[in-house]
Tab-separated table of C-alpha atoms and ligand atoms in Angstrom:
chain	number	residue	atom	x	y	z
H	16	MET	CA	119.164	111.573	121.300
H	17	SER	CA	115.904	110.917	123.188
H	18	LYS	CA	114.775	107.434	124.011
H	19	LEU	CA	111.616	105.850	125.330
H	20	LEU	CA	111.626	104.076	128.685
H	21	VAL	CA	108.807	101.543	129.036
H	22	THR	CA	107.974	99.675	132.243
H	23	GLY	CA	106.019	96.622	131.181
H	24	ARG	CA	103.204	94.534	132.588
H	25	GLN	CA	100.891	97.521	133.043
H	26	LYS	CA	97.340	96.903	131.879
H	27	LEU	CA	95.876	99.617	129.661
H	28	SER	CA	92.390	101.016	130.129
H	29	GLY	CA	90.284	103.980	129.107
H	30	GLU	CA	89.743	105.608	125.763
H	31	VAL	CA	91.775	107.469	123.181
H	32	TYR	CA	91.129	109.325	119.936
H	33	VAL	CA	92.993	108.029	116.890
H	34	GLN	CA	95.074	110.639	115.023
H	35	GLY	CA	94.517	111.643	111.400
H	36	ALA	CA	96.081	109.408	108.759
H	37	LYS	CA	99.707	110.172	107.844
H	38	ASN	CA	99.351	108.340	104.521
H	39	SER	CA	96.342	110.420	103.591
H	40	SER	CA	97.787	113.765	104.726
H	41	LEU	CA	100.988	113.399	102.686
H	42	PRO	CA	99.451	112.920	99.204
H	43	ILE	CA	96.745	115.514	99.934
H	44	LEU	CA	99.366	118.115	100.906
H	45	ALA	CA	101.202	117.353	97.647
H	46	ALA	CA	97.940	117.667	95.710
H	47	THR	CA	97.371	121.222	97.014
H	48	ILE	CA	100.037	122.264	94.475
H	49	LEU	CA	97.527	121.657	91.701
H	50	THR	CA	95.060	124.192	93.073
H	51	LYS	CA	94.624	127.927	93.007
H	52	GLY	CA	93.505	129.568	96.200
H	53	GLU	CA	93.510	128.178	99.700
H	54	SER	CA	93.067	124.660	101.100
H	55	VAL	CA	92.288	124.113	104.783
H	56	ILE	CA	93.221	120.593	105.869
H	57	PHE	CA	91.740	119.510	109.235
H	58	ASN	CA	92.779	116.588	111.454
H	59	CYS	CA	96.310	116.617	110.046
H	60	PRO	CA	98.627	114.823	112.492
H	61	ASN	CA	101.700	116.555	113.928
H	62	LEU	CA	104.486	114.397	112.457
H	63	SER	CA	107.998	114.925	111.125
H	64	ASP	CA	106.939	113.523	107.737
H	65	ILE	CA	104.215	116.182	107.554
H	66	ASP	CA	106.721	118.888	108.498
H	67	ALA	CA	108.984	117.656	105.685
H	68	SER	CA	106.110	117.970	103.193
H	69	SER	CA	105.303	121.474	104.468
H	70	ARG	CA	108.944	122.461	103.902
H	71	ILE	CA	108.741	121.228	100.306
H	72	LEU	CA	105.495	123.167	99.730
H	73	ARG	CA	107.079	126.371	101.099
H	74	TYR	CA	110.175	125.830	98.934
H	75	LEU	CA	107.941	125.528	95.869
H	76	GLY	CA	106.298	128.875	96.683
H	77	CYS	CA	103.198	127.867	98.641
H	78	LYS	CA	102.211	129.605	101.866
H	79	VAL	CA	101.781	126.996	104.599
H	80	GLU	CA	100.436	127.759	108.076
H	81	ARG	CA	99.822	125.138	110.732
H	82	SER	CA	97.783	125.704	113.877
H	83	ASP	CA	97.260	122.605	116.010
H	84	HIS	CA	95.895	119.922	113.640
H	85	THR	CA	94.878	122.319	110.867
H	86	ILE	CA	97.148	123.158	107.950
H	87	VAL	CA	96.288	125.997	105.563
H	88	VAL	CA	98.005	125.941	102.166
H	89	LYS	CA	97.830	128.797	99.648
H	90	SER	CA	99.224	127.675	96.312
H	91	ASP	CA	98.605	130.623	93.999
H	92	ASP	CA	102.286	131.476	93.841
H	93	VAL	CA	103.952	128.158	93.038
H	94	CYS	CA	107.171	129.430	91.456
H	95	ARG	CA	109.614	126.522	91.445
H	96	SER	CA	109.579	123.087	89.896
H	97	ASP	CA	112.630	121.566	91.512
H	98	ILE	CA	112.878	119.859	94.909
H	99	PRO	CA	116.371	119.868	96.405
H	100	ASP	CA	117.970	116.644	97.505
H	101	GLU	CA	118.007	117.463	101.204
H	102	LEU	CA	114.248	118.017	101.146
H	103	MET	CA	113.541	114.952	99.016
H	104	ARG	CA	115.498	112.669	101.299
H	105	LYS	CA	113.577	113.644	104.405
H	106	THR	CA	110.696	111.365	103.535
H	107	ARG	CA	110.299	108.608	100.980
H	108	SER	CA	106.768	109.645	100.158
H	109	SER	CA	107.965	112.934	98.627
H	110	ILE	CA	107.940	111.101	95.280
H	111	VAL	CA	104.206	111.891	95.238
H	112	PHE	CA	105.180	115.553	94.626
H	113	LEU	CA	106.443	114.521	91.176
H	114	GLY	CA	103.048	114.269	89.512
H	115	ALA	CA	101.762	117.397	91.258
H	116	VAL	CA	104.699	119.663	90.298
H	117	LEU	CA	104.768	118.315	86.742
H	118	ALA	CA	101.024	118.856	86.261
H	119	ARG	CA	101.120	122.352	87.772
H	120	THR	CA	104.301	123.751	86.188
H	121	GLY	CA	105.025	121.497	83.199
H	122	ARG	CA	108.408	120.612	84.700
H	123	ALA	CA	109.758	118.713	87.693
H	124	ARG	CA	113.325	118.193	88.758
H	125	LEU	CA	113.913	116.122	91.851
H	126	SER	CA	116.441	113.677	93.145
H	127	PHE	CA	115.724	110.007	93.025
H	128	PRO	CA	114.140	109.231	96.406
H	129	GLY	CA	116.571	106.825	98.077
H	130	GLY	CA	115.621	103.419	99.351
H	131	CYS	CA	114.818	103.189	102.995
H	132	GLU	CA	114.987	100.784	105.900
H	133	ILE	CA	112.201	98.536	104.597
H	134	GLY	CA	113.267	98.143	101.026
H	135	LEU	CA	114.587	99.569	97.782
H	136	ARG	CA	111.335	101.456	97.138
H	137	PRO	CA	111.690	101.591	93.323
H	138	ILE	CA	109.597	104.127	91.397
H	139	ASP	CA	109.526	102.411	88.007
H	140	MET	CA	105.718	102.296	87.960
H	141	HIS	CA	105.512	106.036	88.689
H	142	LEU	CA	107.918	106.858	85.838
H	143	LYS	CA	106.336	104.431	83.343
H	144	ALA	CA	102.868	105.893	83.981
H	145	LEU	CA	103.987	109.535	83.777
H	146	ARG	CA	105.742	108.776	80.471
H	147	GLU	CA	102.505	107.207	79.214
H	148	LEU	CA	100.793	110.475	80.166
H	149	GLY	CA	103.266	112.257	77.871
H	150	ALA	CA	106.015	113.333	80.254
H	151	GLU	CA	109.630	113.260	79.106
H	152	ILE	CA	111.737	111.992	81.973
H	153	LYS	CA	115.530	111.869	81.987
H	154	GLU	CA	117.233	109.982	84.792
H	155	LYS	CA	120.852	110.934	85.360
H	156	HIS	CA	123.274	111.337	88.239
H	157	GLY	CA	120.535	110.433	90.713
H	158	TYR	CA	118.282	113.196	89.432
H	159	LEU	CA	114.968	113.003	87.589
H	160	ASP	CA	114.459	115.736	85.021
H	161	CYS	CA	110.842	115.694	83.868
H	162	SER	CA	109.040	117.924	81.433
H	163	ALA	CA	105.630	118.097	79.822
H	164	PRO	CA	105.783	121.408	77.976
H	165	TYR	CA	102.520	120.730	76.148
H	166	GLY	CA	100.772	119.403	79.218
H	167	LEU	CA	99.900	115.802	80.017
H	168	LYS	CA	97.489	113.773	77.925
H	169	GLY	CA	95.008	111.320	79.412
H	170	THR	CA	95.526	107.655	78.533
H	171	LYS	CA	94.920	104.103	79.699
H	172	ILE	CA	97.394	102.998	82.383
H	173	SER	CA	97.663	99.487	83.745
H	174	LEU	CA	99.683	98.964	86.910
H	175	SER	CA	101.584	95.690	87.245
H	176	PHE	CA	101.090	95.963	91.022
H	177	PRO	CA	98.452	98.044	92.879
H	178	SER	CA	101.062	100.519	94.072
H	179	VAL	CA	99.629	103.116	96.498
H	180	GLY	CA	102.134	105.824	95.597
H	181	ALA	CA	101.943	105.224	91.858
H	182	THR	CA	98.117	105.316	91.959
H	183	GLU	CA	98.252	108.616	93.876
H	184	ASP	CA	100.905	110.131	91.602
H	185	ILE	CA	98.890	109.264	88.483
H	186	MET	CA	95.577	110.453	89.953
H	187	ILE	CA	97.150	113.783	90.864
H	188	ALA	CA	98.909	114.243	87.501
H	189	ALA	CA	95.850	113.176	85.493
H	190	CYS	CA	93.535	115.750	87.138
H	191	LEU	CA	94.889	118.542	84.913
H	192	ALA	CA	95.726	116.378	81.886
H	193	SER	CA	93.720	116.812	78.705
H	194	GLY	CA	91.287	113.956	78.195
H	195	THR	CA	90.511	110.904	80.280
H	196	THR	CA	92.906	108.632	82.162
H	197	THR	CA	91.978	105.181	83.407
H	198	ILE	CA	94.105	103.347	85.920
H	199	THR	CA	93.654	99.572	85.887
H	200	ASN	CA	94.830	97.524	88.874
H	201	ALA	CA	94.806	100.718	90.960
H	202	ALA	CA	95.478	100.560	94.694
H	203	ARG	CA	92.254	100.538	96.750
H	204	GLU	CA	93.541	101.875	100.085
H	205	PRO	CA	91.205	104.247	102.018
H	206	GLU	CA	93.896	106.926	101.666
H	207	ILE	CA	93.384	106.787	97.877
H	208	VAL	CA	89.667	107.433	98.409
H	209	ASP	CA	90.451	110.328	100.770
H	210	LEU	CA	92.788	111.887	98.185
H	211	ALA	CA	90.110	111.537	95.471
H	212	ASP	CA	87.511	113.103	97.803
H	213	TYR	CA	89.796	116.083	98.391
H	214	LEU	CA	90.573	116.493	94.671
H	215	ASN	CA	86.911	116.152	93.636
H	216	LYS	CA	85.992	118.883	96.145
H	217	CYS	CA	88.634	121.019	94.382
H	218	GLY	CA	86.814	120.443	91.097
H	219	ALA	CA	88.503	117.293	89.791
H	220	LYS	CA	86.527	114.537	88.105
H	221	ILE	CA	87.736	111.262	89.602
H	222	TYR	CA	85.494	108.191	89.516
H	223	GLY	CA	85.940	104.784	91.115
H	224	ALA	CA	88.631	105.595	93.695
H	225	GLY	CA	88.850	102.632	96.064
H	226	GLU	CA	87.985	100.259	93.231
H	227	GLY	CA	90.455	98.450	90.982
H	228	VAL	CA	89.750	100.792	88.054
H	229	VAL	CA	89.885	104.551	88.564
H	230	MET	CA	88.883	107.050	85.876
H	231	ILE	CA	89.981	110.685	85.834
H	232	ASP	CA	88.507	113.232	83.432
H	233	GLY	CA	91.046	116.045	83.110
H	234	VAL	CA	89.861	119.579	83.955
H	235	SER	CA	91.479	122.939	83.268
H	236	SER	CA	91.953	124.130	86.846
H	237	LEU	CA	91.305	123.262	90.482
H	238	ASN	CA	90.451	125.480	93.444
H	239	GLY	CA	91.459	124.915	97.036
H	240	THR	CA	88.876	123.555	99.454
H	241	SER	CA	88.566	122.441	103.057
H	242	HIS	CA	88.979	118.783	103.928
H	243	THR	CA	89.164	116.606	107.039
H	244	ILE	CA	91.713	113.787	106.962
H	245	ILE	CA	90.411	110.272	107.712
H	246	PRO	CA	91.631	108.527	110.875
H	247	ASP	CA	94.880	106.556	110.753
H	248	ARG	CA	93.951	102.869	110.486
H	249	ILE	CA	97.558	101.805	111.125
H	250	VAL	CA	97.740	103.771	114.382
H	251	ALA	CA	94.434	102.102	115.320
H	252	ALA	CA	95.893	98.652	114.546
H	253	THR	CA	98.975	99.569	116.594
H	254	LEU	CA	96.859	100.566	119.621
H	255	MET	CA	94.915	97.302	119.261
H	256	SER	CA	98.262	95.458	119.318
H	257	CYS	CA	99.277	97.341	122.490
H	258	ALA	CA	96.023	96.303	124.170
H	259	ALA	CA	96.365	92.724	122.893
H	260	SER	CA	99.904	92.295	124.225
H	261	THR	CA	98.873	93.530	127.703
H	262	GLY	CA	95.504	91.766	128.064
H	263	SER	CA	93.735	95.130	128.167
H	264	HIS	CA	90.271	96.565	127.530
H	265	ILE	CA	90.341	99.935	125.722
H	266	MET	CA	88.080	102.180	123.642
H	267	LEU	CA	89.316	103.705	120.395
H	268	ARG	CA	87.400	106.830	119.349
H	269	GLY	CA	87.113	108.104	115.792
H	270	VAL	CA	88.052	104.923	113.927
H	271	ILE	CA	86.364	103.693	110.747
H	272	GLY	CA	85.705	100.026	111.453
H	273	SER	CA	85.263	99.101	107.798
H	274	GLN	CA	88.912	100.068	107.153
H	275	LEU	CA	90.065	97.461	109.687
H	276	GLU	CA	88.038	94.548	108.387
H	277	SER	CA	91.122	92.486	107.581
H	278	VAL	CA	92.852	93.246	110.894
H	279	ILE	CA	89.927	92.603	113.252
H	280	PRO	CA	89.652	88.856	112.406
H	281	VAL	CA	93.380	88.438	113.202
H	282	PHE	CA	92.735	89.725	116.728
H	283	GLU	CA	89.488	87.735	117.038
H	284	GLU	CA	91.464	84.594	116.135
H	285	THR	CA	93.602	85.236	119.230
H	286	GLY	CA	90.541	85.524	121.503
H	287	CYS	CA	90.119	89.311	121.461
H	288	THR	CA	86.634	90.775	121.085
H	289	VAL	CA	86.104	93.830	118.916
H	290	LYS	CA	82.870	95.821	118.790
H	291	TYR	CA	82.558	99.013	116.802
H	292	LYS	CA	79.789	101.399	115.895
H	293	ASP	CA	79.587	105.044	114.804
H	294	GLY	CA	83.300	105.576	114.902
H	295	ASP	CA	84.003	103.979	118.275
H	296	MET	CA	85.716	100.632	118.784
H	297	GLU	CA	85.641	98.619	122.021
H	298	PHE	CA	88.622	96.253	122.137
H	299	VAL	CA	88.908	93.563	124.818
H	300	SER	CA	91.907	91.241	124.975
H	301	PRO	CA	92.078	87.959	126.916
H	302	LYS	CA	94.735	87.551	129.588
H	303	ARG	CA	96.827	85.603	127.118
H	304	LEU	CA	96.423	85.622	123.333
H	305	LYS	CA	95.942	82.461	121.339
H	306	THR	CA	98.069	82.117	118.207
H	307	MET	CA	97.270	84.306	115.161
H	308	LYS	CA	97.851	81.132	113.065
H	309	ILE	CA	98.862	82.715	109.727
H	310	VAL	CA	98.942	86.440	108.786
H	311	ARG	CA	99.596	87.422	105.154
H	312	THR	CA	100.126	91.095	104.289
H	313	MET	CA	98.379	92.094	101.059
H	314	PRO	CA	97.285	95.212	99.189
H	315	TYR	CA	94.044	96.662	100.586
H	316	PRO	CA	91.598	95.257	101.607
H	317	GLY	CA	94.055	92.592	102.843
H	318	VAL	CA	96.067	92.858	106.067
H	319	PRO	CA	98.139	96.047	105.668
H	320	THR	CA	101.930	95.593	105.578
H	321	ASP	CA	102.209	98.571	107.960
H	322	ALA	CA	100.372	96.559	110.647
H	323	GLN	CA	102.692	93.540	110.336
H	324	ALA	CA	105.300	94.705	112.825
H	325	PRO	CA	102.902	95.625	115.670
H	326	LEU	CA	100.849	92.457	115.098
H	327	LEU	CA	103.997	90.322	115.095
H	328	ALA	CA	105.119	91.888	118.377
H	329	ALA	CA	101.816	90.934	120.010
H	330	ALA	CA	102.130	87.392	118.583
H	331	CYS	CA	105.450	87.011	120.462
H	332	VAL	CA	103.576	86.381	123.735
H	333	ALA	CA	100.698	84.357	122.292
H	334	ASP	CA	100.047	80.787	123.404
H	335	GLY	CA	101.220	79.011	120.253
H	336	THR	CA	103.095	79.614	117.016
H	337	SER	CA	102.056	82.266	114.459
H	338	VAL	CA	103.309	82.492	110.867
H	339	PHE	CA	103.660	85.833	109.048
H	340	VAL	CA	104.044	86.263	105.292
H	341	GLU	CA	105.232	89.761	104.289
H	342	ASN	CA	104.191	90.062	100.649
H	343	ILE	CA	104.694	93.783	100.102
H	344	PHE	CA	108.201	94.863	101.148
H	345	GLU	CA	111.375	92.838	100.891
H	346	ASN	CA	113.035	93.920	104.104
H	347	ARG	CA	110.346	94.445	106.685
H	348	TYR	CA	111.436	92.087	109.478
H	349	ARG	CA	114.222	94.198	110.947
H	350	HIS	CA	112.310	94.589	114.210
H	351	THR	CA	112.478	90.807	114.796
H	352	SER	CA	116.163	90.843	115.798
H	353	GLU	CA	115.388	93.412	118.499
H	354	LEU	CA	112.357	91.417	119.653
H	355	VAL	CA	114.615	88.343	119.961
H	356	ARG	CA	116.830	90.398	122.310
H	357	MET	CA	113.717	90.708	124.482
H	358	GLY	CA	113.286	86.937	124.580
H	359	ALA	CA	111.014	86.449	121.574
H	360	LYS	CA	111.378	83.236	119.589
H	361	ILE	CA	111.284	84.269	115.909
H	362	LYS	CA	112.751	82.694	112.805
H	363	THR	CA	112.666	84.640	109.543
H	364	GLU	CA	113.386	83.334	106.068
H	365	GLY	CA	112.646	85.730	103.161
H	366	LYS	CA	108.958	86.654	103.301
H	367	ILE	CA	108.226	84.271	106.162
H	368	ALA	CA	108.524	84.870	109.889
H	369	VAL	CA	107.683	82.061	112.317
H	370	VAL	CA	106.874	83.382	115.800
H	371	GLU	CA	106.794	80.803	118.602
H	372	GLY	CA	104.893	82.457	121.432
H	373	VAL	CA	106.641	82.669	124.825
H	374	GLN	CA	105.153	83.107	128.306
H	375	SER	CA	106.645	86.577	128.553
H	376	LEU	CA	109.334	88.867	127.176
H	377	TYR	CA	111.939	90.596	129.310
H	378	GLY	CA	112.971	94.231	129.116
H	379	ALA	CA	116.127	95.137	127.188
H	380	SER	CA	117.836	98.055	125.513
H	381	VAL	CA	116.642	97.913	121.884
H	382	GLU	CA	116.972	100.057	118.789
H	383	ALA	CA	114.263	100.997	116.297
H	384	THR	CA	115.364	101.044	112.655
H	385	ASP	CA	112.102	101.914	110.916
H	386	LEU	CA	108.742	103.477	111.641
H	387	ARG	CA	106.530	100.441	112.258
H	388	GLY	CA	109.423	98.511	113.793
H	389	ALA	CA	109.588	101.237	116.449
H	390	ALA	CA	105.895	100.669	117.174
H	391	ALA	CA	106.521	96.923	117.457
H	392	LEU	CA	109.182	97.500	120.131
H	393	ILE	CA	106.678	99.537	122.160
H	394	VAL	CA	104.059	96.762	121.866
H	395	ALA	CA	106.691	94.346	123.200
H	396	GLY	CA	107.962	96.717	125.894
H	397	LEU	CA	104.451	97.178	127.280
H	398	CYS	CA	104.149	93.450	128.099
H	399	ALA	CA	107.770	92.715	129.014
H	400	GLU	CA	108.927	92.103	132.583
H	401	SER	CA	111.138	94.968	133.833
H	402	ASP	CA	112.113	98.000	131.773
H	403	THR	CA	112.753	98.393	128.066
H	404	GLU	CA	114.754	101.277	126.657
H	405	ILE	CA	113.988	102.071	123.016
H	406	SER	CA	116.340	104.249	120.961
H	407	GLY	CA	115.859	105.453	117.373
H	408	ILE	CA	112.490	106.987	118.218
H	409	LYS	CA	112.917	109.560	115.440
H	410	TYR	CA	111.474	106.779	113.287
H	411	LEU	CA	108.429	106.549	115.570
H	412	GLU	CA	107.854	110.305	115.345
H	413	ARG	CA	107.529	110.042	111.568
H	414	GLY	CA	104.158	108.360	111.955
H	415	TYR	CA	102.898	108.474	115.536
H	416	GLU	CA	102.004	111.797	117.139
H	417	ASN	CA	103.011	111.966	120.834
H	418	PHE	CA	102.602	108.205	121.075
H	419	GLU	CA	104.084	107.982	124.578
H	420	ILE	CA	101.512	110.548	125.764
H	421	VAL	CA	98.695	108.641	124.071
H	422	LEU	CA	99.781	105.410	125.775
H	423	SER	CA	100.310	107.121	129.159
H	424	SER	CA	96.709	108.363	128.940
H	425	LEU	CA	95.718	104.683	128.730
H	426	GLY	CA	97.724	103.887	131.866
H	427	ALA	CA	100.996	102.733	130.327
H	428	ASP	CA	104.213	103.507	132.189
H	429	ILE	CA	106.156	105.022	129.295
H	430	LYS	CA	108.202	108.198	129.110
H	431	LYS	CA	110.574	109.955	126.773
H	432	VAL	CA	114.036	110.371	128.386
K	4	LIG	C1	102.663	103.490	100.732
K	4	LIG	O1	104.014	103.388	100.310
K	4	LIG	C2	102.704	103.873	102.207
K	4	LIG	N1	103.365	105.173	102.350
K	4	LIG	C3	103.470	102.806	102.978
K	4	LIG	O2	103.438	103.168	104.348
K	4	LIG	C4	102.741	101.475	102.805
K	4	LIG	O3	103.474	100.469	103.469
K	4	LIG	C5	102.645	101.149	101.315
K	4	LIG	O4	101.982	102.226	100.618
K	4	LIG	C6	101.859	99.873	101.053
K	4	LIG	O5	100.581	100.011	101.572
K	4	LIG	C7	102.637	106.291	102.114
K	4	LIG	O6	101.479	106.236	101.763
K	4	LIG	C8	103.340	107.594	102.325
K	4	LIG	P1	103.640	100.953	97.182
K	4	LIG	P2	104.352	103.226	98.726
K	4	LIG	O7	103.998	101.824	96.037
K	4	LIG	O8	103.403	104.047	97.961
K	4	LIG	C9	106.802	98.230	94.954
K	4	LIG	C10	104.296	103.509	106.489
K	4	LIG	O9	104.807	102.724	107.307
K	4	LIG	N2	106.863	99.308	93.950
K	4	LIG	O10	102.242	100.465	97.331
K	4	LIG	O11	105.791	103.440	98.548
K	4	LIG	C11	107.399	98.652	96.292
K	4	LIG	O12	108.801	98.464	96.295
K	4	LIG	C12	104.678	103.433	105.026
K	4	LIG	O13	103.438	104.387	106.765
K	4	LIG	C13	107.593	99.099	92.796
K	4	LIG	O14	108.191	98.044	92.589
K	4	LIG	O15	104.017	101.682	98.544
K	4	LIG	C14	106.712	97.737	97.263
K	4	LIG	O16	107.363	96.485	97.275
K	4	LIG	C15	105.759	102.409	104.755
K	4	LIG	N3	107.649	100.095	91.867
K	4	LIG	C16	105.315	97.564	96.648
K	4	LIG	O17	105.433	97.961	95.273
K	4	LIG	C17	106.996	101.285	92.036
K	4	LIG	O18	107.074	102.163	91.140
K	4	LIG	C18	104.254	98.427	97.317
K	4	LIG	O19	104.688	99.743	97.215
K	4	LIG	C19	106.271	101.489	93.228
K	4	LIG	C20	106.212	100.483	94.170
């Protein structure tokens, strides 16, 4: 089982390109099932979650070829409508295949995606919306058996919470439904907009993606297209946290500043300066951060829940106390116990984490238990005295491509052992 060995107190410097967005690649790969012909997806990161999605596409009958950061999917011969348990369980986000398979084949049989390290991850909103679109869904023995023999029918859907996955599932399913679907209280994340851009290039008619109300006029068929995935705003926020915890000055290339407009003020509050233009961001951190004061995670355009763990890790060495409120997932503070092993002073109670900044952390042997928690341990390891050994890096590899190489290129002393 490989681990990461980080020697802290190394300043970072230089520049790095930010990888393509995992949470845009995954729904877009699922959406290729709707199309005839070939889709060429550029800037797709090399991640285990992406590999898991490619395996599902191949199982369903698609041809999938990857070369470097380009994935080519041919979906003329989709011939199955079931996804076996072992493939479903590889990544939580495979639930987004439900709407795609159902819309393409009229059936979908897949196992209930389990909960994961950060929460129960219910799919009630997905199922309610697909039923409103006319799907019959039976839930038994951990399996979902869905059918829409007469196709799906457009309708008005109102989400009780702006769920990213539910919005994506509905958008995908509604593309080939008859009539118009409106989603009220839709998620507004940039990954939703990227998915809509891809689908519209395939011939879909989606209006208002990125707004609270999205309208989809059903069409009879879609054709593959080429598409470049947007940069990963969470990887960008993680790199900013690495620079912030080490008092560094770095350049991030290929970021979209407007997607980080809720994260940048958090860093500016601590004394960091952030300048971006035409896709490049210059990030300068003071020697020691001031407190972040209070950070609340919210649906986009609020502070993303996925950035909470890296931000919290940087707050551990700030000069003052920072308060975090995790409003999206019920169990997303698991990294704090490992940070405490490194000398952090953190108290958590339900949604709240109170982080009392310390002068410095010390290296320890720590274990990652979820994707963004793994990133948080790296942020902490980079500023700790002595060495930190991080196990459980399979979680990291779900969302960060060659992260230790990226950080080494910025001067960090980090290696996989
Ligand atoms: C997506 O997950 C992302 N994953 C998550 O990123 C991200 O944290 C999350 O959106 C919020 O931004 C992908 O895009 C692959 P939700 P998703 O549906 O779609 C509850 C990462 O680290 N809910 O917006 O699952 C749910 O339990 C991952 O890259 C229901 O109750 O998130 C959660 O509390 C982690 N019923 C809240 O809504 C439902 O039917 C937000 O979930 C669906 C969701």
